[in-house]
PDB file of C-alpha atoms in Angstrom:
ATOM      1  CA  MET A   1      -7.987   2.927 -14.222  1.00  0.00           C
ATOM      2  CA  ALA A   2     -11.714   3.341 -14.805  1.00  0.00           C
ATOM      3  CA  LEU A   3     -13.503   4.507 -17.944  1.00  0.00           C
ATOM      4  CA  LYS A   4     -17.079   5.732 -18.185  1.00  0.00           C
ATOM      5  CA  LEU A   5     -18.410   4.355 -21.444  1.00  0.00           C
ATOM      6  CA  ARG A   6     -22.010   5.307 -22.052  1.00  0.00           C
ATOM      7  CA  ASP A   7     -24.023   3.529 -19.354  1.00  0.00           C
ATOM      8  CA  GLN A   8     -21.262   1.291 -18.034  1.00  0.00           C
ATOM      9  CA  VAL A   9     -18.057   1.545 -16.064  1.00  0.00           C
ATOM     10  CA  VAL A  10     -15.027  -0.209 -17.538  1.00  0.00           C
ATOM     11  CA  LEU A  11     -12.096  -1.097 -15.313  1.00  0.00           C
ATOM     12  CA  ILE A  12      -8.596  -1.568 -16.672  1.00  0.00           C
ATOM     13  CA  ASP A  13      -7.124  -4.083 -14.236  1.00  0.00           C
ATOM     14  CA  SER A  14      -8.486  -4.562 -10.728  1.00  0.00           C
ATOM     15  CA  GLY A  15      -5.651  -3.858  -8.320  1.00  0.00           C
ATOM     16  CA  THR A  16      -4.236  -5.944  -5.515  1.00  0.00           C
ATOM     17  CA  GLY A  17      -7.458  -6.973  -3.794  1.00  0.00           C
ATOM     18  CA  GLY A  18      -5.983  -6.403  -0.360  1.00  0.00           C
ATOM     19  CA  HIS A  19      -3.668  -9.400  -0.721  1.00  0.00           C
ATOM     20  CA  PRO A  20      -1.227  -9.492   2.228  1.00  0.00           C
ATOM     21  CA  ILE A  21       1.822  -9.976  -0.009  1.00  0.00           C
ATOM     22  CA  TYR A  22       1.527  -6.306  -1.002  1.00  0.00           C
ATOM     23  CA  GLY A  23       1.612  -4.948   2.543  1.00  0.00           C
ATOM     24  CA  GLU A  24      -0.713  -2.736   4.504  1.00  0.00           C
ATOM     25  CA  GLY A  25      -2.930  -0.179   2.824  1.00  0.00           C
ATOM     26  CA  ASN A  26      -3.462  -1.954  -0.478  1.00  0.00           C
ATOM     27  CA  GLY A  27      -6.748  -3.143  -1.950  1.00  0.00           C
ATOM     28  CA  ARG A  28      -8.743   0.103  -1.847  1.00  0.00           C
ATOM     29  CA  LEU A  29     -10.501  -0.270  -5.182  1.00  0.00           C
ATOM     30  CA  PHE A  30     -14.032   0.152  -3.852  1.00  0.00           C
ATOM     31  CA  GLU A  31     -13.015   3.094  -1.652  1.00  0.00           C
ATOM     32  CA  SER A  32     -11.357   4.801  -4.597  1.00  0.00           C
ATOM     33  CA  MET A  33     -14.352   4.170  -6.836  1.00  0.00           C
ATOM     34  CA  ALA A  34     -16.687   5.650  -4.221  1.00  0.00           C
ATOM     35  CA  ALA A  35     -14.469   8.733  -3.939  1.00  0.00           C
ATOM     36  CA  ALA A  36     -14.701   9.116  -7.731  1.00  0.00           C
ATOM     37  CA  GLY A  37     -18.476   8.693  -7.715  1.00  0.00           C
ATOM     38  CA  LEU A  38     -18.345   5.312  -9.456  1.00  0.00           C
ATOM     39  CA  ASP A  39     -20.650   2.420  -8.536  1.00  0.00           C
ATOM     40  CA  PRO A  40     -18.934  -1.023  -8.588  1.00  0.00           C
ATOM     41  CA  LYS A  41     -22.279  -2.501  -9.668  1.00  0.00           C
ATOM     42  CA  ALA A  42     -21.987  -0.493 -12.898  1.00  0.00           C
ATOM     43  CA  VAL A  43     -18.809  -2.372 -13.879  1.00  0.00           C
ATOM     44  CA  LYS A  44     -19.756  -4.440 -16.928  1.00  0.00           C
ATOM     45  CA  THR A  45     -16.311  -4.988 -18.450  1.00  0.00           C
ATOM     46  CA  ILE A  46     -12.824  -5.409 -16.990  1.00  0.00           C
ATOM     47  CA  LEU A  47      -9.889  -5.184 -19.397  1.00  0.00           C
ATOM     48  CA  ILE A  48      -6.803  -6.970 -18.092  1.00  0.00           C
ATOM     49  CA  SER A  49      -3.358  -5.782 -19.183  1.00  0.00           C
ATOM     50  CA  HIS A  50      -1.523  -8.778 -17.733  1.00  0.00           C
ATOM     51  CA  LEU A  51      -1.983 -11.409 -15.060  1.00  0.00           C
ATOM     52  CA  HIS A  52       0.361 -10.313 -12.274  1.00  0.00           C
ATOM     53  CA  GLY A  53      -1.289 -10.378  -8.867  1.00  0.00           C
ATOM     54  CA  ASP A  54      -1.310  -6.626  -8.346  1.00  0.00           C
ATOM     55  CA  HIS A  55      -3.461  -6.351 -11.478  1.00  0.00           C
ATOM     56  CA  ILE A  56      -5.884  -9.270 -10.991  1.00  0.00           C
ATOM     57  CA  TYR A  57      -6.186 -10.119  -7.287  1.00  0.00           C
ATOM     58  CA  GLY A  58      -8.934  -7.498  -7.070  1.00  0.00           C
ATOM     59  CA  LEU A  59     -11.035  -9.884  -9.161  1.00  0.00           C
ATOM     60  CA  MET A  60     -11.204 -12.527  -6.441  1.00  0.00           C
ATOM     61  CA  ASN A  61     -11.757 -13.048  -2.730  1.00  0.00           C
ATOM     62  CA  ASN A  62      -8.489 -13.733  -0.925  1.00  0.00           C
ATOM     63  CA  GLU A  63      -9.840 -16.653   1.077  1.00  0.00           C
ATOM     64  CA  SER A  64     -12.330 -18.339  -1.253  1.00  0.00           C
ATOM     65  CA  ASN A  65     -11.264 -17.116  -4.713  1.00  0.00           C
ATOM     66  CA  ALA A  66     -14.929 -16.237  -5.325  1.00  0.00           C
ATOM     67  CA  GLN A  67     -15.416 -13.632  -8.028  1.00  0.00           C
ATOM     68  CA  VAL A  68     -15.756 -10.028  -6.913  1.00  0.00           C
ATOM     69  CA  PHE A  69     -17.302  -9.037 -10.271  1.00  0.00           C
ATOM     70  CA  PRO A  70     -19.212 -12.178 -11.339  1.00  0.00           C
ATOM     71  CA  ASP A  71     -21.440 -10.278 -13.767  1.00  0.00           C
ATOM     72  CA  ALA A  72     -18.630  -8.476 -15.576  1.00  0.00           C
ATOM     73  CA  ASP A  73     -17.033  -9.517 -18.851  1.00  0.00           C
ATOM     74  CA  ILE A  74     -13.307 -10.056 -18.154  1.00  0.00           C
ATOM     75  CA  VAL A  75     -11.106  -9.557 -21.225  1.00  0.00           C
ATOM     76  CA  VAL A  76      -7.611 -11.098 -21.121  1.00  0.00           C
ATOM     77  CA  PRO A  77      -4.790 -11.268 -23.711  1.00  0.00           C
ATOM     78  CA  ALA A  78      -4.740 -14.848 -25.024  1.00  0.00           C
ATOM     79  CA  ALA A  79      -0.933 -15.019 -25.038  1.00  0.00           C
ATOM     80  CA  GLU A  80      -0.858 -14.007 -21.389  1.00  0.00           C
ATOM     81  CA  LEU A  81      -3.345 -16.629 -20.241  1.00  0.00           C
ATOM     82  CA  LYS A  82      -1.619 -19.290 -22.340  1.00  0.00           C
ATOM     83  CA  TRP A  83       1.765 -18.553 -20.735  1.00  0.00           C
ATOM     84  CA  TRP A  84       0.450 -18.648 -17.164  1.00  0.00           C
ATOM     85  CA  THR A  85      -1.366 -21.945 -17.730  1.00  0.00           C
ATOM     86  CA  ARG A  86       1.348 -23.818 -19.622  1.00  0.00           C
ATOM     87  CA  PRO A  87       2.780 -27.002 -18.080  1.00  0.00           C
ATOM     88  CA  GLY A  88       5.569 -26.403 -15.579  1.00  0.00           C
ATOM     89  CA  VAL A  89       5.071 -22.666 -15.127  1.00  0.00           C
ATOM     90  CA  GLU A  90       4.284 -23.244 -11.447  1.00  0.00           C
ATOM     91  CA  SER A  91       7.895 -24.247 -10.793  1.00  0.00           C
ATOM     92  CA  ILE A  92       9.457 -21.042 -12.184  1.00  0.00           C
ATOM     93  CA  ASP A  93      10.765 -18.694  -9.474  1.00  0.00           C
ATOM     94  CA  LEU A  94       9.484 -15.231 -10.363  1.00  0.00           C
ATOM     95  CA  GLY A  95      10.055 -13.611  -6.989  1.00  0.00           C
ATOM     96  CA  PRO A  96       8.073 -13.457  -3.748  1.00  0.00           C
ATOM     97  CA  THR A  97       5.116 -11.398  -4.993  1.00  0.00           C
ATOM     98  CA  ARG A  98       4.451 -13.960  -7.758  1.00  0.00           C
ATOM     99  CA  LYS A  99       4.737 -17.037  -5.582  1.00  0.00           C
ATOM    100  CA  GLY A 100       1.652 -19.177  -6.167  1.00  0.00           C
ATOM    101  CA  LEU A 101       0.411 -16.822  -8.876  1.00  0.00           C
ATOM    102  CA  ALA A 102       0.253 -19.410 -11.667  1.00  0.00           C
ATOM    103  CA  GLN A 103      -1.691 -21.829  -9.487  1.00  0.00           C
ATOM    104  CA  ARG A 104      -4.175 -19.133  -8.544  1.00  0.00           C
ATOM    105  CA  ILE A 105      -4.663 -18.087 -12.159  1.00  0.00           C
ATOM    106  CA  GLN A 106      -5.280 -21.706 -13.116  1.00  0.00           C
ATOM    107  CA  ALA A 107      -7.873 -22.062 -10.344  1.00  0.00           C
ATOM    108  CA  THR A 108      -9.713 -18.832 -11.172  1.00  0.00           C
ATOM    109  CA  VAL A 109      -9.326 -16.820 -14.377  1.00  0.00           C
ATOM    110  CA  ALA A 110      -8.554 -19.905 -16.465  1.00  0.00           C
ATOM    111  CA  THR A 111     -11.823 -21.564 -15.439  1.00  0.00           C
ATOM    112  CA  TRP A 112     -14.259 -18.655 -15.172  1.00  0.00           C
ATOM    113  CA  LYS A 113     -17.042 -18.629 -17.771  1.00  0.00           C
ATOM    114  CA  ASN A 114     -17.116 -14.813 -18.025  1.00  0.00           C
ATOM    115  CA  VAL A 115     -13.507 -14.576 -19.265  1.00  0.00           C
ATOM    116  CA  ARG A 116     -12.850 -14.042 -22.957  1.00  0.00           C
ATOM    117  CA  THR A 117      -9.485 -13.835 -24.668  1.00  0.00           C
ATOM    118  CA  PHE A 118      -8.232 -12.015 -27.754  1.00  0.00           C
ATOM    119  CA  GLU A 119      -5.284 -12.122 -30.121  1.00  0.00           C
ATOM    120  CA  GLY A 120      -3.371  -9.208 -31.589  1.00  0.00           C
ATOM    121  CA  GLU A 121      -4.461  -5.584 -31.233  1.00  0.00           C
ATOM    122  CA  PRO A 122      -8.246  -5.489 -31.737  1.00  0.00           C
ATOM    123  CA  GLU A 123     -10.760  -2.862 -30.716  1.00  0.00           C
ATOM    124  CA  LEU A 124     -11.916  -4.378 -27.426  1.00  0.00           C
ATOM    125  CA  LEU A 125     -14.703  -1.854 -26.835  1.00  0.00           C
ATOM    126  CA  PRO A 126     -15.798   1.174 -28.844  1.00  0.00           C
ATOM    127  CA  GLY A 127     -12.805   3.515 -28.782  1.00  0.00           C
ATOM    128  CA  VAL A 128     -10.548   1.158 -26.796  1.00  0.00           C
ATOM    129  CA  HIS A 129      -7.799  -0.746 -28.610  1.00  0.00           C
ATOM    130  CA  ALA A 130      -5.263  -3.228 -27.278  1.00  0.00           C
ATOM    131  CA  VAL A 131      -1.565  -2.490 -27.958  1.00  0.00           C
ATOM    132  CA  GLN A 132       0.904  -5.355 -27.675  1.00  0.00           C
ATOM    133  CA  ALA A 133       3.474  -4.597 -24.944  1.00  0.00           C
ATOM    134  CA  PRO A 134       5.292  -7.808 -23.900  1.00  0.00           C
ATOM    135  CA  GLY A 135       8.359  -7.978 -21.686  1.00  0.00           C
ATOM    136  CA  HIS A 136       7.256  -7.175 -18.167  1.00  0.00           C
ATOM    137  CA  SER A 137       4.932 -10.144 -18.594  1.00  0.00           C
ATOM    138  CA  PRO A 138       4.921 -12.350 -21.703  1.00  0.00           C
ATOM    139  CA  GLY A 139       1.540 -11.328 -23.137  1.00  0.00           C
ATOM    140  CA  MET A 140       1.014  -7.881 -21.623  1.00  0.00           C
ATOM    141  CA  VAL A 141      -0.948  -5.229 -23.500  1.00  0.00           C
ATOM    142  CA  ALA A 142      -1.436  -1.505 -23.105  1.00  0.00           C
ATOM    143  CA  HIS A 143      -4.787   0.139 -23.877  1.00  0.00           C
ATOM    144  CA  LEU A 144      -5.282   3.088 -26.228  1.00  0.00           C
ATOM    145  CA  VAL A 145      -8.469   5.035 -25.520  1.00  0.00           C
ATOM    146  CA  THR A 146      -9.821   7.380 -28.204  1.00  0.00           C
ATOM    147  CA  SER A 147     -12.554   9.946 -27.614  1.00  0.00           C
ATOM    148  CA  GLY A 148     -13.239  12.545 -30.258  1.00  0.00           C
ATOM    149  CA  GLY A 149      -9.858  13.911 -31.286  1.00  0.00           C
ATOM    150  CA  LYS A 150      -8.120  12.916 -28.061  1.00  0.00           C
ATOM    151  CA  GLN A 151      -6.114   9.773 -27.269  1.00  0.00           C
ATOM    152  CA  PHE A 152      -5.055   8.386 -23.909  1.00  0.00           C
ATOM    153  CA  LEU A 153      -2.520   5.559 -23.701  1.00  0.00           C
ATOM    154  CA  ILE A 154      -2.753   3.495 -20.519  1.00  0.00           C
ATOM    155  CA  SER A 155       0.638   1.803 -20.631  1.00  0.00           C
ATOM    156  CA  ALA A 156       0.265  -0.774 -17.832  1.00  0.00           C
ATOM    157  CA  ASP A 157       3.743  -1.797 -16.601  1.00  0.00           C
ATOM    158  CA  VAL A 158       5.750  -0.840 -19.682  1.00  0.00           C
ATOM    159  CA  VAL A 159       7.918   0.954 -17.122  1.00  0.00           C
ATOM    160  CA  ASN A 160       7.364   0.822 -13.371  1.00  0.00           C
ATOM    161  CA  LEU A 161       9.477   3.833 -12.487  1.00  0.00           C
ATOM    162  CA  ALA A 162       7.799   6.989 -11.239  1.00  0.00           C
ATOM    163  CA  PRO A 163       7.475   9.373 -14.208  1.00  0.00           C
ATOM    164  CA  HIS A 164       8.705  12.390 -12.285  1.00  0.00           C
ATOM    165  CA  ILE A 165      12.270  11.381 -13.113  1.00  0.00           C
ATOM    166  CA  SER A 166      13.892  10.930 -16.521  1.00  0.00           C
ATOM    167  CA  THR A 167      13.199   7.470 -17.898  1.00  0.00           C
ATOM    168  CA  ASN A 168      16.000   5.710 -19.763  1.00  0.00           C
ATOM    169  CA  PRO A 169      14.441   2.889 -21.790  1.00  0.00           C
ATOM    170  CA  GLU A 170      17.703   0.938 -21.743  1.00  0.00           C
ATOM    171  CA  TRP A 171      17.483   0.337 -18.008  1.00  0.00           C
ATOM    172  CA  GLN A 172      16.688  -3.300 -17.337  1.00  0.00           C
ATOM    173  CA  LEU A 173      14.449  -3.932 -14.355  1.00  0.00           C
ATOM    174  CA  ALA A 174      14.587  -7.103 -12.281  1.00  0.00           C
ATOM    175  CA  ILE A 175      10.793  -7.142 -12.006  1.00  0.00           C
ATOM    176  CA  ASP A 176      10.457  -7.583 -15.797  1.00  0.00           C
ATOM    177  CA  GLN A 177      10.198 -11.236 -16.787  1.00  0.00           C
ATOM    178  CA  ASP A 178      12.056 -10.570 -20.065  1.00  0.00           C
ATOM    179  CA  PRO A 179      14.121  -7.419 -19.392  1.00  0.00           C
ATOM    180  CA  GLN A 180      15.537  -7.092 -22.927  1.00  0.00           C
ATOM    181  CA  LEU A 181      12.124  -7.440 -24.552  1.00  0.00           C
ATOM    182  CA  ALA A 182      10.785  -4.893 -22.060  1.00  0.00           C
ATOM    183  CA  VAL A 183      13.447  -2.429 -23.287  1.00  0.00           C
ATOM    184  CA  GLU A 184      12.341  -2.936 -26.893  1.00  0.00           C
ATOM    185  CA  THR A 185       8.707  -2.503 -25.898  1.00  0.00           C
ATOM    186  CA  ARG A 186       9.410   0.828 -24.204  1.00  0.00           C
ATOM    187  CA  ARG A 187      10.735   2.211 -27.479  1.00  0.00           C
ATOM    188  CA  LYS A 188       7.751   0.782 -29.355  1.00  0.00           C
ATOM    189  CA  ILE A 189       5.269   2.347 -26.921  1.00  0.00           C
ATOM    190  CA  PHE A 190       6.976   5.623 -26.006  1.00  0.00           C
ATOM    191  CA  ASP A 191       8.226   6.821 -29.410  1.00  0.00           C
ATOM    192  CA  PRO A 192       4.712   6.998 -30.942  1.00  0.00           C
ATOM    193  CA  ALA A 193       3.440   8.553 -27.716  1.00  0.00           C
ATOM    194  CA  VAL A 194       5.975  11.356 -28.160  1.00  0.00           C
ATOM    195  CA  ALA A 195       5.365  11.732 -31.901  1.00  0.00           C
ATOM    196  CA  ASP A 196       1.573  11.789 -31.581  1.00  0.00           C
ATOM    197  CA  LYS A 197       1.580  13.876 -28.381  1.00  0.00           C
ATOM    198  CA  LEU A 198      -0.567  11.289 -26.628  1.00  0.00           C
ATOM    199  CA  THR A 199      -1.726  11.657 -23.062  1.00  0.00           C
ATOM    200  CA  ILE A 200      -0.111   8.713 -21.286  1.00  0.00           C
ATOM    201  CA  SER A 201      -0.144   7.058 -17.894  1.00  0.00           C
ATOM    202  CA  GLY A 202       1.219   3.925 -16.247  1.00  0.00           C
ATOM    203  CA  THR A 203      -0.025   1.731 -13.443  1.00  0.00           C
ATOM    204  CA  HIS A 204       2.705   2.455 -10.904  1.00  0.00           C
ATOM    205  CA  TRP A 205       3.350   6.084 -11.770  1.00  0.00           C
ATOM    206  CA  LEU A 206       3.054   8.518  -8.883  1.00  0.00           C
ATOM    207  CA  MET A 207       0.235  11.054  -8.812  1.00  0.00           C
ATOM    208  CA  PRO A 208      -0.360  13.111 -10.866  1.00  0.00           C
ATOM    209  CA  ASN A 209       0.066  10.235 -13.294  1.00  0.00           C
ATOM    210  CA  ALA A 210      -1.379  11.449 -16.597  1.00  0.00           C
ATOM    211  CA  GLY A 211       0.569  13.667 -18.928  1.00  0.00           C
ATOM    212  CA  THR A 212       2.877  13.677 -21.930  1.00  0.00           C
ATOM    213  CA  LEU A 213       6.320  12.337 -22.774  1.00  0.00           C
ATOM    214  CA  SER A 214       9.088  14.156 -24.598  1.00  0.00           C
ATOM    215  CA  LYS A 215      12.492  12.957 -25.770  1.00  0.00           C
ATOM    216  CA  ASP A 216      15.598  13.922 -23.781  1.00  0.00           C
ATOM    217  CA  GLY A 217      18.614  12.491 -25.516  1.00  0.00           C
ATOM    218  CA  ASN A 218      18.341   8.726 -25.273  1.00  0.00           C
ATOM    219  CA  GLY A 219      15.580   8.898 -22.689  1.00  0.00           C
ATOM    220  CA  TYR A 220      12.172  10.361 -22.003  1.00  0.00           C
ATOM    221  CA  VAL A 221      10.826  12.985 -19.650  1.00  0.00           C
ATOM    222  CA  PHE A 222       7.292  12.976 -18.333  1.00  0.00           C
ATOM    223  CA  ALA A 223       5.298  16.173 -17.816  1.00  0.00           C
ATOM    224  CA  ALA A 224       2.121  15.785 -15.788  1.00  0.00           C
ATOM    225  CA  GLU A 225      -1.039  17.488 -16.948  1.00  0.00           C
ATOM    226  CA  GLY A 226      -2.840  19.721 -14.500  1.00  0.00           C
TER     227      GLY A 226
END
């Protein structure tokens, strides 16, 4: 996701960075930005939802780990960075796409001088608030963007299923690090989104990926906006 905020471009997460673990065709951040008329040099802030590789590997060169956005302010949930840098986390098997992830975080994000952390649910930038959303990753946050009378909830990986099918929040997904907490978080995030008629999107939702949720029995149905 990219936001235009006055004279700067704000990224929410940075994508996969072309890392081979995600297969061919990934890592097209700069191409996508060019297609949208956005200049990567205008990126002054990058808000990170969580530290999984498909959200942060776009911050770093695959071979050297050099920063791709060295002049940007990178904003990371403190609980997330603390979990991924705690002793012994490197030995936890979190599946093939997260192999070596903790070590890479510790060698990059944890040491970079342009990274700042936050606690709770502060206003990170004018009109952009963090919303606690743990489960998929221990310290994950969503981002609520307010502009005038409109609100847009960028829900990160609260659910990874494509929104064009009914979403049952009770489904536990193997890719969630704490599946039961992820279930509770879906209720916490989705119920207010329905009640307040928020525009909502998620990282892995198929295009078109912005719209509204409504209740359907125990689950939710997504309706894309045109």
